[in-house]
C-alpha cells in the first residue's frame, strides 16, 4: 500500500457516528473501499481504545489498508499501527519522527504552505491540508483554505496530500483536481446512515477524478486529451 | 536515585496551582526537597507540554531527582523522562512496559491488593496506592483505602509504594508507618502559597517517620528499642 496511490482516508470520530464505535466504523469503511483508517478519539481512555486499535489494525492488515492513529503515538506503537498523525498542537513532527523510527508513517496536519514545508522538513510521509471548506466537525479554528490554498501547498511540497475539512461528494473531484492525493473524510461518512455506501460513493468519485486529473503517458497523447 | 530511597513525589497539577505552571511547580518542589516529580496534565496540548517536560527533565537531572510523566508515554519518551506513570484507565501496564523498555521506570496506579499484584506481574517498578484519604483533587471515584488498605498492599507486593490521596502533614507519618515508601502529594503542596516550604515540611515529616519505621540493624538491638 503506497501513500501515493491512496484513494480515501476515513477518520473514525465517534462523536458523529450515531453510536457506532471505532471498530464498527472501520469495518463499514473498509467494506466500502477506504484504504486508510485514522483512529481519532480525544476523549476516550487508552484502556478502552487499545483493544479497538488492535482490532482495527488487524482489519486493515487483512484488507490491506493503512491504519493511522491520531495524536496518541503511544497508542499507535502499542497497537502496532502503521503510523501516527499529529496536528499542530500535538507532539512536534520532529519528535514524532524520532520516536516512530523510519518504518512507520508520519502524517502531519498543515494549514498553510509554510506548515506544509515545515512538515516535509521534519520528516512527514504525508501531510493533511485544510480545512478545505466550512465543516461541521469541531476543528482547530482555521478558516477554510479552499482550492487555491491547496494548490499552493501542492506546488510547495511533493509529499502526498490528504485534503480535509468539509469535503463532500459534490466537491471531492475539484479537490483531487487541485492536487490532493486523496480526501480525508469524517462527517460525510461517519455520520451517514450507511457508512459503507457513503464510503463507496466517495471512492468512486475519487477514482473518476484521479483518472481525469492524471497526466497520460506520452505514448497515449497529451495530458487531458483522449 | 533508587526508588526505595524516595522521600517525596510531587505531582504538578496546574489546575490547583494558582497559575504556576509545571516548570515553576517543579523548581519550587525540587528546592524544597522533592526527589520525584510527576508531570500530570490531562488537558494541555503536547505542543505546549513538551518544552515544559524537557525543562523539568533537565531540572530533575541536575538535582538529581526522578522525572515521571503521567499517562502520556509518548511525551515521556520525547522528553527523555525517567519513566511514565499509568492509571487503570491508561495504557495497560504490560503495553507500557514493552514500549518503555527495561531502562525506564514504570509506575502504575492501584486501588486494591489485586491491582497491586497485577501491576507487579505486568512489570511495574513501583505502584501508586490510594486514594488513602478523602481528597479535594478530582480522582477516579474510588473510596478511600485508608491505612488498612495500604497495609494489605504492602503485605502483597514488595515493590516501592507511593501512597496518594489526601495525604497531609498530619497523616503522612502514619502512611509511612503503614508501609508506604513515600507519599505522592498534589493539593497539599501545589495549592500551597509557598510550594518550596510546603515540600520541605513534607520531606522533613517523611524523613522522621522513616527513621522511626525502619528496622534497626541487629547489632544495634531489637526493632523499636534504642
mmCIF file of N, CA, C and O in Angstrom, chain B residues 96-154:
data_model
loop_
_atom_site.group_PDB
_atom_site.id
_atom_site.type_symbol
_atom_site.label_atom_id
_atom_site.label_comp_id
_atom_site.label_asym_id
_atom_site.label_seq_id
_atom_site.Cartn_x
_atom_site.Cartn_y
_atom_site.Cartn_z
ATOM 1 N N UNK B 96 2.723 -0.649 28.319
ATOM 2 C CA UNK B 96 3.647 0.431 28.686
ATOM 3 C C UNK B 96 5.047 -0.122 28.945
ATOM 4 O O UNK B 96 6.048 0.444 28.510
ATOM 5 N N UNK B 97 5.109 -1.233 29.635
ATOM 6 C CA UNK B 97 6.416 -1.852 29.929
ATOM 7 C C UNK B 97 7.153 -2.179 28.635
ATOM 8 O O UNK B 97 8.356 -1.933 28.503
ATOM 9 N N UNK B 98 6.414 -2.735 27.680
ATOM 10 C CA UNK B 98 7.041 -3.156 26.426
ATOM 11 C C UNK B 98 7.567 -1.929 25.670
ATOM 12 O O UNK B 98 8.669 -1.955 25.119
ATOM 13 N N UNK B 99 6.785 -0.856 25.652
ATOM 14 C CA UNK B 99 7.202 0.330 24.905
ATOM 15 C C UNK B 99 8.326 1.075 25.610
ATOM 16 O O UNK B 99 9.162 1.702 24.961
ATOM 17 N N UNK B 100 8.347 1.017 26.923
ATOM 18 C CA UNK B 100 9.377 1.742 27.673
ATOM 19 C C UNK B 100 10.724 1.051 27.591
ATOM 20 O O UNK B 100 11.759 1.708 27.669
ATOM 21 N N UNK B 101 10.706 -0.246 27.463
ATOM 22 C CA UNK B 101 11.952 -0.997 27.577
ATOM 23 C C UNK B 101 12.364 -1.092 29.035
ATOM 24 O O UNK B 101 11.712 -0.545 29.926
ATOM 25 N N UNK B 102 13.450 -1.805 29.293
ATOM 26 C CA UNK B 102 13.856 -2.037 30.683
ATOM 27 C C UNK B 102 14.520 -0.830 31.332
ATOM 28 O O UNK B 102 14.625 -0.764 32.553
ATOM 29 N N UNK B 103 14.943 0.137 30.541
ATOM 30 C CA UNK B 103 15.754 1.227 31.081
ATOM 31 C C UNK B 103 14.982 2.354 31.735
ATOM 32 O O UNK B 103 15.563 3.212 32.380
ATOM 33 N N UNK B 104 13.668 2.363 31.570
ATOM 34 C CA UNK B 104 12.879 3.437 32.160
ATOM 35 C C UNK B 104 11.927 2.890 33.214
ATOM 36 O O UNK B 104 11.621 1.707 33.226
ATOM 37 N N UNK B 105 11.461 3.801 34.050
ATOM 38 C CA UNK B 105 10.640 3.424 35.196
ATOM 39 C C UNK B 105 9.172 3.377 34.808
ATOM 40 O O UNK B 105 8.670 4.284 34.149
ATOM 41 N N UNK B 106 8.506 2.333 35.250
ATOM 42 C CA UNK B 106 7.058 2.228 35.068
ATOM 43 C C UNK B 106 6.372 2.236 36.430
ATOM 44 O O UNK B 106 6.622 1.359 37.268
ATOM 45 N N UNK B 107 5.513 3.229 36.625
ATOM 46 C CA UNK B 107 4.669 3.286 37.810
ATOM 47 C C UNK B 107 3.228 3.022 37.420
ATOM 48 O O UNK B 107 2.794 3.407 36.334
ATOM 49 N N UNK B 108 2.481 2.376 38.293
ATOM 50 C CA UNK B 108 1.087 2.019 37.997
ATOM 51 C C UNK B 108 0.213 2.391 39.192
ATOM 52 O O UNK B 108 0.501 1.989 40.329
ATOM 53 N N UNK B 109 -0.851 3.134 38.926
ATOM 54 C CA UNK B 109 -1.827 3.443 39.977
ATOM 55 C C UNK B 109 -2.610 2.192 40.334
ATOM 56 O O UNK B 109 -3.164 1.532 39.448
ATOM 57 N N UNK B 110 -2.712 1.898 41.619
ATOM 58 C CA UNK B 110 -3.508 0.751 42.063
ATOM 59 C C UNK B 110 -4.413 1.180 43.209
ATOM 60 O O UNK B 110 -4.132 2.147 43.926
ATOM 61 N N UNK B 111 -5.494 0.463 43.352
ATOM 62 C CA UNK B 111 -6.512 0.818 44.337
ATOM 63 C C UNK B 111 -6.928 -0.376 45.181
ATOM 64 O O UNK B 111 -7.901 -0.296 45.928
ATOM 65 N N UNK B 112 -6.213 -1.487 45.014
ATOM 66 C CA UNK B 112 -6.546 -2.694 45.772
ATOM 67 C C UNK B 112 -5.329 -3.611 45.767
ATOM 68 O O UNK B 112 -4.409 -3.433 44.960
ATOM 69 N N UNK B 113 -5.372 -4.603 46.641
ATOM 70 C CA UNK B 113 -4.318 -5.595 46.672
ATOM 71 C C UNK B 113 -4.223 -6.315 45.328
ATOM 72 O O UNK B 113 -3.123 -6.560 44.810
ATOM 73 N N UNK B 114 -5.383 -6.626 44.730
ATOM 74 C CA UNK B 114 -5.389 -7.351 43.461
ATOM 75 C C UNK B 114 -4.712 -6.525 42.360
ATOM 76 O O UNK B 114 -3.936 -7.051 41.565
ATOM 77 N N UNK B 115 -5.048 -5.238 42.321
ATOM 78 C CA UNK B 115 -4.421 -4.386 41.306
ATOM 79 C C UNK B 115 -2.928 -4.246 41.564
ATOM 80 O O UNK B 115 -2.128 -4.171 40.614
ATOM 81 N N UNK B 116 -2.539 -4.207 42.818
ATOM 82 C CA UNK B 116 -1.112 -4.126 43.145
ATOM 83 C C UNK B 116 -0.373 -5.362 42.638
ATOM 84 O O UNK B 116 0.704 -5.273 42.028
ATOM 85 N N UNK B 117 -0.959 -6.521 42.845
ATOM 86 C CA UNK B 117 -0.327 -7.767 42.379
ATOM 87 C C UNK B 117 -0.288 -7.823 40.857
ATOM 88 O O UNK B 117 0.702 -8.274 40.263
ATOM 89 N N UNK B 118 -1.358 -7.344 40.220
ATOM 90 C CA UNK B 118 -1.382 -7.343 38.751
ATOM 91 C C UNK B 118 -0.318 -6.394 38.195
ATOM 92 O O UNK B 118 0.336 -6.686 37.187
ATOM 93 N N UNK B 119 -0.142 -5.250 38.848
ATOM 94 C CA UNK B 119 0.860 -4.287 38.391
ATOM 95 C C UNK B 119 2.261 -4.873 38.509
ATOM 96 O O UNK B 119 3.097 -4.720 37.608
ATOM 97 N N UNK B 120 2.506 -5.559 39.608
ATOM 98 C CA UNK B 120 3.807 -6.207 39.782
ATOM 99 C C UNK B 120 4.022 -7.244 38.674
ATOM 100 O O UNK B 120 5.083 -7.290 38.030
ATOM 101 N N UNK B 121 3.003 -8.042 38.403
ATOM 102 C CA UNK B 121 3.129 -9.090 37.372
ATOM 103 C C UNK B 121 3.361 -8.486 35.992
ATOM 104 O O UNK B 121 4.012 -9.094 35.141
ATOM 105 N N UNK B 122 2.815 -7.281 35.787
ATOM 106 C CA UNK B 122 2.949 -6.637 34.476
ATOM 107 C C UNK B 122 4.277 -5.910 34.312
ATOM 108 O O UNK B 122 4.560 -5.387 33.238
ATOM 109 N N UNK B 123 5.064 -5.868 35.370
ATOM 110 C CA UNK B 123 6.388 -5.269 35.234
ATOM 111 C C UNK B 123 6.532 -3.872 35.792
ATOM 112 O O UNK B 123 7.477 -3.160 35.446
ATOM 113 N N UNK B 124 5.614 -3.461 36.686
ATOM 114 C CA UNK B 124 5.750 -2.146 37.313
ATOM 115 C C UNK B 124 7.010 -2.089 38.168
ATOM 116 O O UNK B 124 7.391 -3.082 38.806
ATOM 117 N N UNK B 125 7.656 -0.924 38.172
ATOM 118 C CA UNK B 125 8.805 -0.698 39.051
ATOM 119 C C UNK B 125 8.374 -0.156 40.406
ATOM 120 O O UNK B 125 9.091 -0.301 41.396
ATOM 121 N N UNK B 126 7.260 0.532 40.420
ATOM 122 C CA UNK B 126 6.652 0.952 41.683
ATOM 123 C C UNK B 126 5.154 1.021 41.459
ATOM 124 O O UNK B 126 4.688 1.009 40.312
ATOM 125 N N UNK B 127 4.397 1.061 42.535
ATOM 126 C CA UNK B 127 2.960 1.294 42.406
ATOM 127 C C UNK B 127 2.571 2.538 43.183
ATOM 128 O O UNK B 127 3.171 2.882 44.206
ATOM 129 N N UNK B 128 1.581 3.221 42.643
ATOM 130 C CA UNK B 128 0.856 4.189 43.431
ATOM 131 C C UNK B 128 -0.264 3.429 44.127
ATOM 132 O O UNK B 128 -0.795 2.452 43.591
ATOM 133 N N UNK B 129 -0.611 3.852 45.325
ATOM 134 C CA UNK B 129 -1.722 3.205 46.021
ATOM 135 C C UNK B 129 -2.585 4.263 46.690
ATOM 136 O O UNK B 129 -2.094 5.117 47.432
ATOM 137 N N UNK B 130 -3.890 4.148 46.426
ATOM 138 C CA UNK B 130 -4.795 5.099 47.034
ATOM 139 C C UNK B 130 -6.170 5.040 46.393
ATOM 140 O O UNK B 130 -6.462 4.083 45.681
ATOM 141 N N UNK B 131 -7.027 6.012 46.634
ATOM 142 C CA UNK B 131 -6.734 7.156 47.492
ATOM 143 C C UNK B 131 -6.699 6.738 48.965
ATOM 144 O O UNK B 131 -7.543 5.977 49.422
ATOM 145 N N UNK B 132 -5.735 7.279 49.680
ATOM 146 C CA UNK B 132 -5.602 6.941 51.093
ATOM 147 C C UNK B 132 -6.753 7.525 51.907
ATOM 148 O O UNK B 132 -7.347 6.845 52.743
ATOM 149 N N UNK B 133 -7.030 8.803 51.675
ATOM 150 C CA UNK B 133 -7.993 9.548 52.481
ATOM 151 C C UNK B 133 -8.871 10.374 51.533
ATOM 152 O O UNK B 133 -8.532 10.496 50.353
ATOM 153 N N UNK B 134 -9.954 10.933 52.028
ATOM 154 C CA UNK B 134 -10.727 11.839 51.180
ATOM 155 C C UNK B 134 -9.832 12.972 50.675
ATOM 156 O O UNK B 134 -8.941 13.435 51.391
ATOM 157 N N UNK B 135 -10.051 13.368 49.427
ATOM 158 C CA UNK B 135 -9.165 14.343 48.803
ATOM 159 C C UNK B 135 -9.962 15.338 47.983
ATOM 160 O O UNK B 135 -11.022 15.012 47.452
ATOM 161 N N UNK B 136 -9.431 16.547 47.883
ATOM 162 C CA UNK B 136 -10.071 17.572 47.062
ATOM 163 C C UNK B 136 -9.743 17.425 45.589
ATOM 164 O O UNK B 136 -10.472 17.921 44.731
ATOM 165 N N UNK B 137 -8.664 16.710 45.270
ATOM 166 C CA UNK B 137 -8.292 16.548 43.875
ATOM 167 C C UNK B 137 -9.302 15.660 43.179
ATOM 168 O O UNK B 137 -9.740 14.660 43.726
ATOM 169 N N UNK B 138 -9.660 16.028 41.945
ATOM 170 C CA UNK B 138 -10.556 15.194 41.172
ATOM 171 C C UNK B 138 -9.898 13.832 40.970
ATOM 172 O O UNK B 138 -8.798 13.727 40.481
ATOM 173 N N UNK B 139 -10.587 12.806 41.366
ATOM 174 C CA UNK B 139 -9.940 11.486 41.335
ATOM 175 C C UNK B 139 -10.800 10.467 40.610
ATOM 176 O O UNK B 139 -11.803 10.806 40.010
ATOM 177 N N UNK B 140 -10.429 9.225 40.736
ATOM 178 C CA UNK B 140 -11.030 8.183 39.898
ATOM 179 C C UNK B 140 -12.365 7.686 40.412
ATOM 180 O O UNK B 140 -12.986 6.849 39.775
ATOM 181 N N UNK B 141 -12.807 8.185 41.554
ATOM 182 C CA UNK B 141 -14.074 7.729 42.078
ATOM 183 C C UNK B 141 -13.956 6.562 43.049
ATOM 184 O O UNK B 141 -14.971 6.052 43.523
ATOM 185 N N UNK B 142 -12.736 6.148 43.341
ATOM 186 C CA UNK B 142 -12.558 5.098 44.339
ATOM 187 C C UNK B 142 -12.769 5.668 45.739
ATOM 188 O O UNK B 142 -12.405 6.811 46.013
ATOM 189 N N UNK B 143 -13.314 4.873 46.629
ATOM 190 C CA UNK B 143 -13.434 5.306 48.008
ATOM 191 C C UNK B 143 -12.067 5.198 48.679
ATOM 192 O O UNK B 143 -11.220 4.397 48.268
ATOM 193 N N UNK B 144 -11.842 5.989 49.718
ATOM 194 C CA UNK B 144 -10.533 5.970 50.389
ATOM 195 C C UNK B 144 -10.185 4.573 50.903
ATOM 196 O O UNK B 144 -11.046 3.855 51.423
ATOM 197 N N UNK B 145 -8.929 4.207 50.731
ATOM 198 C CA UNK B 145 -8.451 2.880 51.116
ATOM 199 C C UNK B 145 -7.932 2.828 52.543
ATOM 200 O O UNK B 145 -7.876 1.748 53.135
ATOM 201 N N UNK B 146 -7.486 3.966 53.051
ATOM 202 C CA UNK B 146 -7.062 4.044 54.436
ATOM 203 C C UNK B 146 -5.794 3.268 54.721
ATOM 204 O O UNK B 146 -5.200 2.633 53.834
ATOM 205 N N UNK B 147 -5.365 3.323 55.972
ATOM 206 C CA UNK B 147 -4.111 2.673 56.369
ATOM 207 C C UNK B 147 -4.216 1.160 56.249
ATOM 208 O O UNK B 147 -3.236 0.484 55.907
ATOM 209 N N UNK B 148 -5.423 0.632 56.472
ATOM 210 C CA UNK B 148 -5.578 -0.826 56.409
ATOM 211 C C UNK B 148 -5.412 -1.335 54.978
ATOM 212 O O UNK B 148 -4.758 -2.363 54.734
ATOM 213 N N UNK B 149 -5.984 -0.579 54.029
ATOM 214 C CA UNK B 149 -5.808 -0.950 52.624
ATOM 215 C C UNK B 149 -4.342 -0.915 52.217
ATOM 216 O O UNK B 149 -3.861 -1.785 51.488
ATOM 217 N N UNK B 150 -3.652 0.095 52.683
ATOM 218 C CA UNK B 150 -2.224 0.216 52.381
ATOM 219 C C UNK B 150 -1.440 -0.951 52.973
ATOM 220 O O UNK B 150 -0.553 -1.519 52.313
ATOM 221 N N UNK B 151 -1.767 -1.330 54.194
ATOM 222 C CA UNK B 151 -1.048 -2.458 54.812
ATOM 223 C C UNK B 151 -1.251 -3.753 54.009
ATOM 224 O O UNK B 151 -0.327 -4.540 53.847
ATOM 225 N N UNK B 152 -2.473 -3.926 53.483
ATOM 226 C CA UNK B 152 -2.735 -5.121 52.659
ATOM 227 C C UNK B 152 -1.880 -5.112 51.390
ATOM 228 O O UNK B 152 -1.328 -6.144 50.994
ATOM 229 N N UNK B 153 -1.812 -3.943 50.753
ATOM 230 C CA UNK B 153 -0.993 -3.851 49.538
ATOM 231 C C UNK B 153 0.479 -4.088 49.875
ATOM 232 O O UNK B 153 1.192 -4.792 49.153
ATOM 233 N N UNK B 154 0.902 -3.516 51.000
ATOM 234 C CA UNK B 154 2.303 -3.664 51.430
ATOM 235 C C UNK B 154 2.645 -5.139 51.684
ATOM 236 O O UNK B 154 3.741 -5.615 51.335
#
